Amino acid sequence: MLFRSAKPIPRLWRWFALAEVCHGRALVAQIDPEKHDMASQDHLKQEAISHFVLAAQYAGQVPSHNLITVATQCLWNTAVSFMQTAAARLTVLEAVQAAIHELAKVPVTDESDDAIKTFRTKMYVLVLETLADGGRWKEGLDATAKALKVLPASCHKDLWDFRITFLGKLGKDTTAEMLKVKESGEEMVARSEERRVGKECRSRW
């Protein structure tokens, strides 16, 4: 039997992940605005999102960076319609948090593709915005700390904005954090200049 092993081998985890991605995509493909009302569409999307979360979690057991990313991108694309209001964002919060936990296993640096960095940042911003909606300041502060550790400096600007807001709402001094923002900004400018010069040098070789 497939589940006799307490710890399936990586090949099996990959198949589990692929199966969940396919299941989620199949559910999304069933959505027909002409046949389904909004409630039915949202139900199918939520079901699909749950399968994309499982896919990311199974992929995280390998870990397969590519499959984790694919599953998370599928989740994001499916959840877009839930991002317009505070109430709707709350319905996908746990799923997005679970996906982010797995996505943290996929390295991202200042040298990563801009589209990847933007996507990773948007995932965290969605969580932070949802926590701010509900006045969950302590959770938001903890989430910014994790995000700042995972994402490179070039992605930190929006995170610092949220972090300072959360600190202020908790009645904590924001002076030290504001200094970090300034230092982070200066460092990011310096790194951008280094990358620009490096590209110019390579183009002359």
Coordinates of C-alpha atoms in Angstrom, one line a residue:
M1 CA 0.0 0.0 0.0
L2 CA 1.2 3.5 -0.8
F3 CA 0.9 4.9 2.7
R4 CA 2.6 2.0 4.6
S5 CA 5.8 4.0 4.8
A6 CA 5.8 6.6 7.5
K7 CA 8.1 8.7 5.4
P8 CA 7.5 8.3 1.6
I9 CA 10.5 8.6 -0.6
P10 CA 11.0 11.9 -2.4
R11 CA 9.7 10.5 -5.7
L12 CA 6.4 9.7 -4.1
W13 CA 6.1 13.2 -2.5
R14 CA 6.6 14.7 -6.0
W15 CA 3.8 12.6 -7.4
F16 CA 1.5 13.5 -4.5
A17 CA 2.3 17.2 -5.1
L18 CA 1.7 16.9 -8.9
A19 CA -1.6 15.1 -8.3
E20 CA -2.8 17.9 -6.0
V21 CA -1.8 20.6 -8.5
C22 CA -3.7 18.8 -11.2
H23 CA -6.7 18.4 -8.9
G24 CA -6.7 22.1 -8.1
R25 CA -6.4 23.1 -11.7
A26 CA -9.2 20.8 -12.7
L27 CA -11.5 22.4 -10.1
V28 CA -10.6 25.9 -11.4
A29 CA -11.3 24.7 -15.0
Q30 CA -14.8 23.7 -14.0
I31 CA -15.7 27.3 -13.2
D32 CA -18.2 28.7 -15.7
P33 CA -19.5 32.2 -14.9
E34 CA -22.5 31.5 -17.2
K35 CA -23.5 28.5 -15.2
H36 CA -22.2 29.2 -11.7
D37 CA -23.2 32.0 -9.4
M38 CA -20.5 33.8 -7.4
A39 CA -21.0 31.6 -4.3
S40 CA -20.5 28.5 -6.4
Q41 CA -17.5 30.0 -8.1
D42 CA -15.9 30.9 -4.7
H43 CA -16.6 27.5 -3.4
L44 CA -14.8 25.8 -6.3
K45 CA -11.9 28.3 -5.9
Q46 CA -11.6 27.6 -2.2
E47 CA -11.6 23.9 -2.9
A48 CA -8.8 24.4 -5.5
I49 CA -6.8 26.5 -3.1
S50 CA -6.9 23.8 -0.5
H51 CA -5.4 21.4 -3.0
F52 CA -2.7 23.8 -4.0
V53 CA -1.8 24.2 -0.3
L54 CA -1.4 20.4 -0.1
A55 CA 0.7 20.4 -3.2
A56 CA 3.0 22.9 -1.7
Q57 CA 3.3 21.0 1.5
Y58 CA 4.0 17.7 -0.3
A59 CA 6.5 19.4 -2.5
G60 CA 8.1 20.8 0.6
Q61 CA 8.8 17.3 1.9
V62 CA 11.2 16.7 -1.0
P63 CA 11.9 19.6 -1.1
S64 CA 11.2 20.5 -4.7
H65 CA 11.7 24.2 -5.2
N66 CA 10.0 24.2 -8.6
L67 CA 6.9 22.4 -7.5
I68 CA 6.6 24.5 -4.4
T69 CA 6.7 27.6 -6.6
V70 CA 4.2 26.2 -9.1
A71 CA 1.7 25.2 -6.4
T72 CA 2.0 28.6 -4.7
Q73 CA 1.6 30.5 -8.0
C74 CA -1.5 28.5 -8.8
L75 CA -2.9 29.3 -5.3
W76 CA -2.2 33.0 -5.9
N77 CA -3.8 33.1 -9.3
T78 CA -6.9 31.4 -7.9
A79 CA -7.1 33.6 -4.8
V80 CA -6.9 37.0 -6.7
S81 CA -10.7 37.5 -6.5
F82 CA -10.5 37.2 -2.7
M83 CA -8.1 40.1 -2.4
Q84 CA -10.5 43.0 -2.9
T85 CA -12.0 43.3 0.6
A86 CA -10.9 42.7 4.2
A87 CA -13.6 40.0 4.7
A88 CA -12.6 38.1 1.5
R89 CA -8.9 38.3 2.2
L90 CA -9.5 36.7 5.6
T91 CA -11.0 33.6 4.0
V92 CA -7.7 32.8 2.2
L93 CA -5.3 33.9 5.0
E94 CA -4.6 30.5 6.5
A95 CA -4.0 29.0 3.0
V96 CA -1.6 31.8 2.0
Q97 CA 0.3 31.5 5.3
A98 CA 0.6 27.8 4.8
A99 CA 1.9 28.3 1.3
I100 CA 4.4 31.0 2.5
H101 CA 5.8 28.5 5.1
E102 CA 6.7 26.1 2.3
L103 CA 7.8 28.9 -0.1
A104 CA 10.3 30.0 2.5
K105 CA 12.3 26.8 1.6
V106 CA 12.9 28.2 -1.8
P107 CA 15.9 30.6 -1.7
V108 CA 15.4 34.1 -3.1
T109 CA 18.2 36.7 -3.3
D110 CA 18.8 40.2 -4.7
E111 CA 20.0 38.5 -7.8
S112 CA 16.8 36.6 -8.4
D113 CA 14.5 37.5 -11.2
D114 CA 12.4 40.6 -10.5
A115 CA 9.2 38.8 -11.2
I116 CA 10.0 36.2 -8.6
K117 CA 10.9 38.8 -6.0
T118 CA 7.7 40.8 -6.7
F119 CA 5.6 37.6 -6.3
R120 CA 7.3 36.6 -3.1
T121 CA 6.8 40.1 -1.7
K122 CA 3.2 40.3 -2.7
M123 CA 2.5 37.0 -0.8
Y124 CA 3.8 38.5 2.5
V125 CA 2.1 41.9 1.8
L126 CA -1.3 40.1 1.5
V127 CA -0.8 38.4 4.8
L128 CA 0.4 41.6 6.5
E129 CA -2.5 43.6 5.1
T130 CA -5.0 40.9 6.3
L131 CA -3.5 40.9 9.8
A132 CA -3.7 44.7 9.8
D133 CA -7.3 44.6 8.7
G134 CA -8.1 42.6 11.8
G135 CA -6.0 44.6 14.2
R136 CA -3.8 41.6 14.8
W137 CA -0.7 43.8 15.5
K138 CA 1.4 41.2 17.4
E139 CA 0.9 38.6 14.7
G140 CA 1.7 41.1 12.1
L141 CA 4.9 42.2 13.8
D142 CA 6.0 38.5 14.1
A143 CA 5.2 38.0 10.4
T144 CA 7.3 41.0 9.3
A145 CA 10.2 39.6 11.3
K146 CA 10.0 36.3 9.4
A147 CA 9.5 38.0 6.1
L148 CA 12.6 40.2 6.6
K149 CA 14.7 37.1 7.2
V150 CA 13.5 35.3 4.1
L151 CA 13.3 38.1 1.5
P152 CA 16.4 40.0 0.3
A153 CA 17.0 43.6 1.1
S154 CA 15.6 44.8 -2.3
C155 CA 12.2 43.5 -1.2
H156 CA 12.1 45.1 2.3
K157 CA 10.6 48.5 1.7
D158 CA 6.9 47.5 2.0
L159 CA 7.7 45.2 4.8
W160 CA 9.3 48.0 6.9
D161 CA 6.3 50.1 6.3
F162 CA 4.1 47.4 7.8
R163 CA 6.5 46.7 10.6
I164 CA 6.6 50.3 11.7
T165 CA 2.8 50.5 11.7
F166 CA 2.5 47.4 13.8
L167 CA 5.1 48.7 16.3
G168 CA 3.2 52.0 16.6
K169 CA -0.1 50.2 17.1
L170 CA 1.5 48.2 19.9
G171 CA 2.8 51.4 21.5
K172 CA 6.5 50.5 20.9
D173 CA 9.2 53.0 20.0
T174 CA 9.8 53.1 16.3
T175 CA 13.0 55.2 16.3
A176 CA 15.3 52.2 16.0
E177 CA 13.2 50.7 13.2
M178 CA 13.2 54.0 11.3
L179 CA 17.0 54.0 11.4
K180 CA 17.1 50.5 10.0
V181 CA 14.8 51.6 7.2
K182 CA 17.2 54.4 6.3
E183 CA 20.2 52.1 6.5
S184 CA 18.4 49.4 4.5
G185 CA 17.5 51.9 1.8
E186 CA 21.1 53.2 1.5
E187 CA 22.4 49.6 1.3
M188 CA 19.8 48.7 -1.4
V189 CA 20.9 51.7 -3.4
A190 CA 24.6 50.7 -3.1
R191 CA 23.8 47.1 -4.1
S192 CA 21.8 48.3 -7.1
E193 CA 24.7 50.4 -8.2
E194 CA 27.1 47.4 -7.8
R195 CA 24.9 45.2 -9.9
R196 CA 24.6 48.0 -12.6
V197 CA 28.4 48.4 -12.8
G198 CA 28.9 44.7 -12.8
K199 CA 26.5 44.3 -15.8
E200 CA 28.2 47.1 -17.6
C201 CA 31.6 45.4 -17.1
R202 CA 30.4 42.0 -18.2
S203 CA 28.8 43.5 -21.3
R204 CA 32.3 44.8 -22.3
W205 CA 34.0 41.4 -22.1

